[in-house]
CSV table of C-alpha atoms and ligand atoms in Angstrom, one decimal:
chain,number,residue,atom,x,y,z
M,1,MET,CA,154.2,42.0,193.3
M,2,GLN,CA,155.5,40.3,190.2
M,3,LEU,CA,155.0,41.7,186.8
M,4,ILE,CA,153.7,39.2,184.2
M,5,ASP,CA,156.0,39.9,181.2
M,6,GLY,CA,153.9,39.0,178.2
M,7,LYS,CA,156.9,39.9,175.9
M,8,GLU,CA,159.1,37.4,177.6
M,9,VAL,CA,156.5,34.6,177.5
M,10,ALA,CA,155.7,35.4,173.9
M,11,ALA,CA,159.4,35.2,173.0
M,12,ALA,CA,159.8,31.8,174.7
M,13,LEU,CA,156.7,30.4,172.9
M,14,ARG,CA,157.8,32.0,169.6
M,15,ARG,CA,161.1,30.1,169.9
M,16,GLU,CA,159.3,26.9,170.5
M,17,ILE,CA,157.1,27.4,167.4
M,18,ALA,CA,160.2,28.4,165.3
M,19,THR,CA,161.9,25.2,166.3
M,20,GLU,CA,158.9,23.1,165.3
M,21,VAL,CA,158.7,24.8,162.0
M,22,ALA,CA,162.5,24.3,161.4
M,23,GLU,CA,162.0,20.6,162.1
M,24,MET,CA,159.1,20.4,159.7
M,25,VAL,CA,161.2,22.0,157.0
M,26,ALA,CA,164.1,19.6,157.7
M,27,ARG,CA,161.6,16.7,157.2
M,28,GLY,CA,160.8,18.2,153.8
M,29,GLU,CA,157.3,19.3,154.9
M,30,ARG,CA,155.6,22.5,153.7
M,31,THR,CA,155.8,25.4,156.1
M,32,PRO,CA,152.5,26.6,157.6
M,33,HIS,CA,150.7,29.3,155.6
M,34,LEU,CA,148.5,32.0,157.3
M,35,VAL,CA,146.4,34.4,155.3
M,36,ALA,CA,144.9,37.6,156.7
M,37,ILE,CA,142.1,39.4,154.9
M,38,LEU,CA,142.0,43.1,155.6
M,39,VAL,CA,139.1,45.1,154.4
M,40,GLY,CA,139.4,48.9,154.4
M,41,ASN,CA,142.0,51.3,155.9
M,42,ASP,CA,141.3,51.2,159.7
M,43,GLY,CA,144.6,52.3,161.3
M,44,ALA,CA,144.5,49.9,164.3
M,45,SER,CA,143.6,46.9,162.0
M,46,GLN,CA,146.5,47.7,159.7
M,47,THR,CA,148.8,47.8,162.7
M,48,TYR,CA,147.5,44.4,164.1
M,49,VAL,CA,147.8,42.7,160.7
M,50,GLY,CA,151.3,44.2,160.3
M,51,HIS,CA,152.3,42.6,163.7
M,52,LYS,CA,150.8,39.3,162.6
M,53,GLU,CA,152.8,39.4,159.4
M,54,LYS,CA,156.0,40.2,161.2
M,55,CYS,CA,155.5,37.3,163.7
M,56,CYS,CA,154.8,34.9,160.9
M,57,GLY,CA,158.2,35.8,159.5
M,58,GLU,CA,159.9,35.3,162.9
M,59,VAL,CA,158.5,31.8,163.4
M,60,GLY,CA,159.1,30.8,159.8
M,61,PHE,CA,155.5,30.7,158.5
M,62,ARG,CA,154.5,31.8,155.1
M,63,SER,CA,152.1,34.7,155.3
M,64,THR,CA,149.9,36.5,152.8
M,65,VAL,CA,147.8,39.6,153.4
M,66,LEU,CA,144.9,40.2,151.1
M,67,ARG,CA,144.1,43.9,151.2
M,68,LEU,CA,140.6,44.7,149.9
M,69,PRO,CA,139.1,48.1,149.5
M,70,ALA,CA,136.6,49.4,152.1
M,71,GLU,CA,133.8,49.3,149.6
M,72,THR,CA,134.2,45.5,149.0
M,73,GLY,CA,130.7,43.9,149.0
M,74,GLU,CA,129.7,41.1,151.3
M,75,ALA,CA,129.2,38.7,148.4
M,76,ASP,CA,132.7,39.4,147.1
M,77,LEU,CA,134.2,38.8,150.5
M,78,LEU,CA,132.2,35.5,150.8
M,79,ASP,CA,133.6,34.5,147.4
M,80,GLU,CA,137.2,35.2,148.7
M,81,ILE,CA,136.5,33.1,151.8
M,82,GLU,CA,135.1,30.2,149.7
M,83,ARG,CA,138.3,30.4,147.6
M,84,LEU,CA,140.5,30.2,150.7
M,85,ASN,CA,138.5,27.4,152.2
M,86,GLY,CA,139.3,25.3,149.1
M,87,ASP,CA,142.9,26.4,148.7
M,88,ASP,CA,145.1,23.4,149.7
M,89,ASP,CA,148.1,25.8,150.0
M,90,VAL,CA,146.4,27.7,152.9
M,91,ASP,CA,146.4,26.2,156.4
M,92,GLY,CA,144.5,28.9,158.2
M,93,PHE,CA,143.1,32.3,157.6
M,94,ILE,CA,141.6,35.2,159.5
M,95,VAL,CA,139.4,38.1,158.6
M,96,GLN,CA,140.6,41.1,160.5
M,97,LEU,CA,137.7,42.7,162.5
M,98,PRO,CA,136.0,45.1,162.7
M,99,LEU,CA,134.6,44.9,159.1
M,100,PRO,CA,132.9,47.9,157.4
M,101,LYS,CA,129.3,48.4,158.5
M,102,HIS,CA,127.7,47.1,155.3
M,103,ILE,CA,129.2,43.6,155.9
M,104,ASP,CA,127.6,41.2,158.3
M,105,GLU,CA,130.5,40.0,160.5
M,106,GLN,CA,128.6,36.9,161.8
M,107,LYS,CA,127.8,35.7,158.3
M,108,ILE,CA,131.5,36.1,157.4
M,109,ILE,CA,132.7,34.2,160.5
M,110,GLU,CA,130.3,31.3,159.8
M,111,ALA,CA,131.5,31.1,156.2
M,112,ILE,CA,135.0,30.2,157.2
M,113,ASP,CA,135.9,26.4,157.2
M,114,PRO,CA,136.2,25.6,160.9
M,115,ARG,CA,139.3,23.6,160.2
M,116,LYS,CA,141.0,26.8,158.9
M,117,ASP,CA,139.4,29.1,161.5
M,118,VAL,CA,142.6,29.9,163.4
M,119,ASP,CA,140.9,32.9,165.1
M,120,GLY,CA,138.6,30.3,166.8
M,121,PHE,CA,135.5,32.5,166.2
M,122,HIS,CA,133.4,30.0,164.2
M,123,PRO,CA,130.4,28.6,166.2
M,124,GLU,CA,131.7,25.0,165.7
M,125,ASN,CA,135.0,25.9,167.4
M,126,VAL,CA,133.3,27.9,170.1
M,127,GLY,CA,130.9,25.0,170.8
M,128,ARG,CA,133.7,22.4,170.9
M,129,MET,CA,135.7,24.7,173.2
M,130,VAL,CA,132.7,25.1,175.6
M,131,MET,CA,132.4,21.3,175.7
M,132,GLY,CA,136.1,20.9,176.4
M,133,LEU,CA,136.8,19.2,173.1
M,134,PRO,CA,139.8,19.9,170.9
M,135,ALA,CA,139.2,23.2,169.1
M,136,PHE,CA,140.8,26.3,167.9
M,137,VAL,CA,140.5,28.6,170.9
M,138,SER,CA,140.4,32.3,170.2
M,139,ALA,CA,143.7,33.9,170.6
M,140,THR,CA,143.3,36.4,173.5
M,141,PRO,CA,141.7,33.8,176.0
M,142,ASP,CA,144.3,31.3,175.0
M,143,GLY,CA,147.0,33.9,175.5
M,144,ILE,CA,145.7,34.6,179.0
M,145,LEU,CA,145.8,30.9,179.9
M,146,GLN,CA,149.4,30.6,178.6
M,147,LEU,CA,150.4,33.5,180.9
M,148,LEU,CA,148.8,31.8,183.9
M,149,ARG,CA,150.5,28.5,183.0
M,150,TYR,CA,154.0,30.0,182.4
M,151,TYR,CA,154.0,31.7,185.8
M,152,LYS,CA,152.5,28.6,187.4
M,153,ILE,CA,149.8,30.7,189.0
M,154,PRO,CA,147.4,28.4,191.0
M,155,THR,CA,143.9,28.4,189.7
M,156,ALA,CA,142.2,25.4,191.2
M,157,GLY,CA,139.4,26.5,193.6
M,158,LYS,CA,140.3,30.1,193.2
M,159,HIS,CA,137.5,32.7,192.6
M,160,CYS,CA,138.1,34.3,189.2
M,161,VAL,CA,136.1,37.4,188.4
M,162,VAL,CA,136.0,38.3,184.7
M,163,ILE,CA,134.7,41.8,183.8
M,164,GLY,CA,133.3,41.7,180.3
M,165,ARG,CA,131.2,39.0,178.4
M,166,SER,CA,132.2,39.5,174.8
M,167,ASN,CA,132.4,36.5,172.5
M,168,ILE,CA,136.1,37.1,171.8
M,169,VAL,CA,137.4,37.6,175.4
M,170,GLY,CA,135.2,37.6,178.5
M,171,ARG,CA,132.9,34.7,177.7
M,172,PRO,CA,135.5,32.3,176.4
M,173,VAL,CA,138.1,33.0,179.1
M,174,ALA,CA,135.4,32.6,181.8
M,175,ASN,CA,134.3,29.3,180.3
M,176,LEU,CA,137.9,27.9,179.9
M,177,LEU,CA,138.9,28.8,183.5
M,178,SER,CA,135.8,27.0,184.8
M,179,GLN,CA,136.8,23.8,183.0
M,180,LYS,CA,138.6,20.8,184.5
M,181,GLY,CA,142.3,21.3,184.8
M,182,TRP,CA,141.9,25.1,185.5
M,183,ASP,CA,139.1,24.5,188.1
M,184,CYS,CA,138.3,28.1,188.9
M,185,THR,CA,135.0,29.2,190.4
M,186,VAL,CA,134.1,31.9,187.9
M,187,THR,CA,131.9,35.0,188.1
M,188,MET,CA,131.4,36.8,184.8
M,189,CYS,CA,130.4,40.5,185.1
M,190,HIS,CA,129.0,42.9,182.6
M,191,SER,CA,127.5,46.4,182.3
M,192,ARG,CA,124.3,45.3,184.2
M,193,THR,CA,126.2,43.7,187.1
M,194,GLU,CA,125.0,45.2,190.4
M,195,ASN,CA,127.6,46.1,193.1
M,196,LEU,CA,130.4,45.5,190.6
M,197,ALA,CA,133.2,46.9,192.9
M,198,GLU,CA,132.2,44.5,195.7
M,199,VAL,CA,132.1,41.5,193.4
M,200,VAL,CA,135.5,42.3,191.9
M,201,ALA,CA,136.9,42.7,195.4
M,202,THR,CA,136.1,39.0,196.1
M,203,GLY,CA,138.3,37.8,193.1
M,204,ASP,CA,141.5,35.9,193.7
M,205,ILE,CA,142.1,36.4,190.0
M,206,VAL,CA,140.6,39.4,188.2
M,207,ILE,CA,140.5,39.6,184.4
M,208,ALA,CA,139.5,43.0,183.2
M,209,ALA,CA,138.2,43.0,179.6
M,210,LEU,CA,135.7,45.8,179.4
M,211,GLY,CA,137.5,48.4,177.3
M,212,LYS,CA,137.2,51.3,179.8
M,213,ALA,CA,140.6,53.0,180.5
M,214,GLU,CA,141.7,52.6,184.1
M,215,PHE,CA,138.3,51.5,185.3
M,216,VAL,CA,139.7,49.0,187.9
M,217,ILE,CA,141.0,50.9,190.9
M,218,ALA,CA,142.9,49.7,194.0
M,219,ASP,CA,139.8,49.7,196.2
M,220,MET,CA,138.3,47.0,194.0
M,221,ILE,CA,141.2,44.6,194.4
M,222,LYS,CA,141.7,42.1,197.2
M,223,PRO,CA,145.3,42.2,198.6
M,224,GLY,CA,147.4,39.5,196.9
M,225,ALA,CA,145.0,39.1,193.9
M,226,VAL,CA,146.3,38.2,190.4
M,227,VAL,CA,145.2,40.9,187.9
M,228,ILE,CA,145.1,40.3,184.2
M,229,ASP,CA,144.5,43.5,182.2
M,230,VAL,CA,143.1,42.8,178.7
M,231,GLY,CA,141.9,46.4,177.9
M,232,ILE,CA,143.6,48.5,175.3
M,233,THR,CA,142.4,52.1,174.9
M,234,ARG,CA,144.2,54.7,172.8
M,235,VAL,CA,144.5,57.9,174.9
M,236,PRO,CA,145.6,61.1,173.2
M,237,ASP,CA,149.2,62.0,174.2
M,238,PRO,CA,151.0,64.9,172.4
M,239,GLN,CA,154.3,63.7,173.9
M,240,LYS,CA,154.2,60.5,171.8
M,241,LYS,CA,155.2,60.5,168.1
M,242,SER,CA,152.0,58.6,167.3
M,243,GLY,CA,149.9,61.2,169.2
M,244,PHE,CA,148.5,58.5,171.6
M,245,ARG,CA,149.4,56.1,174.3
M,246,LEU,CA,147.9,52.7,175.1
M,247,VAL,CA,146.1,52.4,178.5
M,248,GLY,CA,144.6,49.3,180.1
M,249,ASP,CA,141.4,48.7,182.0
M,250,VAL,CA,143.3,48.8,185.3
M,251,LYS,CA,144.8,51.8,187.1
M,252,PHE,CA,148.2,50.2,187.1
M,253,ASP,CA,150.1,52.4,189.5
M,254,GLU,CA,147.7,52.1,192.4
M,255,VAL,CA,146.6,48.5,191.7
M,256,ALA,CA,150.1,47.0,191.2
M,257,PRO,CA,151.3,47.3,194.8
M,258,LYS,CA,148.3,45.3,196.1
M,259,CYS,CA,148.7,42.4,193.7
M,260,SER,CA,150.7,39.2,193.7
M,261,TYR,CA,150.9,39.3,189.9
M,262,ILE,CA,149.8,41.9,187.3
M,263,THR,CA,150.1,42.3,183.6
M,264,PRO,CA,151.2,45.7,182.2
M,265,VAL,CA,149.6,47.5,179.2
M,266,PRO,CA,151.3,47.4,176.8
M,267,GLY,CA,153.5,44.2,177.1
M,268,GLY,CA,151.1,41.9,178.9
M,269,VAL,CA,148.2,40.1,177.2
M,270,GLY,CA,148.8,41.9,173.8
M,271,PRO,CA,152.0,40.0,172.7
M,272,MET,CA,150.4,36.7,173.7
M,273,THR,CA,147.4,37.1,171.4
M,274,ILE,CA,149.5,37.0,168.3
M,275,ILE,CA,151.5,34.0,169.6
M,276,SER,CA,148.2,32.1,170.2
M,277,LEU,CA,147.2,32.8,166.6
M,278,MET,CA,150.6,31.3,165.5
M,279,ARG,CA,150.0,28.2,167.7
M,280,ASN,CA,146.6,27.7,166.1
M,281,THR,CA,148.1,28.0,162.6
M,282,LEU,CA,150.8,25.5,163.4
M,283,ARG,CA,148.1,23.1,164.7
M,284,ALA,CA,146.0,23.7,161.6
M,285,ARG,CA,149.0,22.7,159.5
M,286,GLN,CA,149.7,19.6,161.6
M,287,LEU,CA,146.0,18.5,161.4
M,288,ARG,CA,145.9,18.6,157.6
D,301,NAP,P1,133.4,44.6,174.0
D,301,NAP,O1,133.0,43.6,172.9
D,301,NAP,O2,133.1,46.0,173.9
D,301,NAP,O3,132.9,44.0,175.4
D,301,NAP,C1,133.0,44.8,176.6
D,301,NAP,C2,132.4,44.0,177.7
D,301,NAP,O4,132.6,44.8,178.8
D,301,NAP,C3,130.9,43.9,177.5
D,301,NAP,O5,130.4,42.6,177.9
D,301,NAP,C4,130.3,45.0,178.4
D,301,NAP,O6,129.0,44.6,179.0
D,301,NAP,C5,131.3,45.0,179.5
D,301,NAP,N1,131.3,46.4,180.1
D,301,NAP,C6,131.4,47.6,179.5
D,301,NAP,N2,131.4,48.6,180.4
D,301,NAP,C7,131.3,48.0,181.6
D,301,NAP,C8,131.2,48.5,182.9
D,301,NAP,N3,131.2,49.8,183.2
D,301,NAP,N4,131.1,47.6,183.9
D,301,NAP,C9,131.1,46.3,183.7
D,301,NAP,N5,131.1,45.7,182.4
D,301,NAP,C10,131.2,46.6,181.4
D,301,NAP,O7,135.0,44.5,174.2
D,301,NAP,P2,136.1,43.3,173.9
D,301,NAP,O8,136.2,43.1,172.4
D,301,NAP,O9,135.8,42.1,174.8
D,301,NAP,O10,137.4,44.0,174.4
D,301,NAP,C11,137.6,44.5,175.7
D,301,NAP,C12,138.9,45.3,175.8
D,301,NAP,O11,139.9,44.4,175.5
D,301,NAP,C13,139.0,46.4,174.7
D,301,NAP,O12,139.8,47.4,175.3
D,301,NAP,C14,139.8,45.7,173.6
D,301,NAP,O13,140.6,46.7,172.9
D,301,NAP,C15,140.7,44.9,174.4
D,301,NAP,N6,141.3,43.7,173.7
D,301,NAP,C16,142.6,43.4,173.8
D,301,NAP,C17,143.1,42.3,173.2
D,301,NAP,C18,144.6,42.1,173.4
D,301,NAP,O14,145.2,41.4,172.6
D,301,NAP,N7,145.2,42.6,174.5
D,301,NAP,C19,142.4,41.5,172.4
D,301,NAP,C20,141.0,41.8,172.3
D,301,NAP,C21,140.4,42.9,173.0
D,301,NAP,P3,127.7,44.4,178.1
D,301,NAP,O15,127.8,43.0,177.5
D,301,NAP,O16,126.6,44.4,179.2
D,301,NAP,O17,127.6,45.5,177.1
């Protein structure tokens, strides 16, 4: 079994981006500028935005975080998005999800200029991605593909079972892996899938993105399969300073010995997600 080290891959890609940015600066070009809008005080969202801000600094991007109060109205947020759409100084921006309940997330996503939608959530980018056209691909699916590419894991003709059909992970990664170049035969599972364990056990590549801690057990995994664990669940742990630990969707200790490759949680897909956001932002800058 080989551990897929997301931190190592992310560090290598981070160095590549930093080199490109340094070259841009040397040519007298403006550095890429990423803006994150954070509405409210959700702890996990604050942590994620903090990580994105730090990564921007590491690759040489300019970053701005707009912190708005939880009671910000939908119309005010739409005004802010309109302003960023028209701001020539901003190459890409993201609205950190989830948003407070009184704001319609879909309306917000659709208000973002697709050329600045570096999260790749706008229907125009999703549609282009599905058709195999150049698009901003959402960060987690792109991060998973980068891991498979870095470890040269064969995908052509392999049966890939994706557990989860969300718009941000399951559905896009299933679609991308079915496209030419990746050439997997893909099965996408969800909460209504019958005989889920049997279906998963036929996967040469299993991508677990359902958000249920340690759901995937050894009996569900074919010997030699590649297992990508996307899930992140906070489990209370009094031993930790934070009071919790992060657990994936895969029961790592019993599944790992059966796999050819496996991602750990944390340190697998997570670090890649931020890097893919940086890659999209660099591309947005280059396209403008
Ligand atoms: P989500 O929107 O809640 O979607 C979960 C999907 O899993 C749904 O399609 C759901 O089916 C399916 N599902 C739930 N229970 C199931 C079961 N018992 N059997 C089969 N399918 C089941 O979640 P998400 O946003 O895709 O995120 C999934 C996990 O990945 C979460 O733990 C999240 O924190 C994590 N995540 C990690 C990263 C990262 O950077 N590492 C990024 C994004 C998300 P239905 O459609 O039928 O309800």
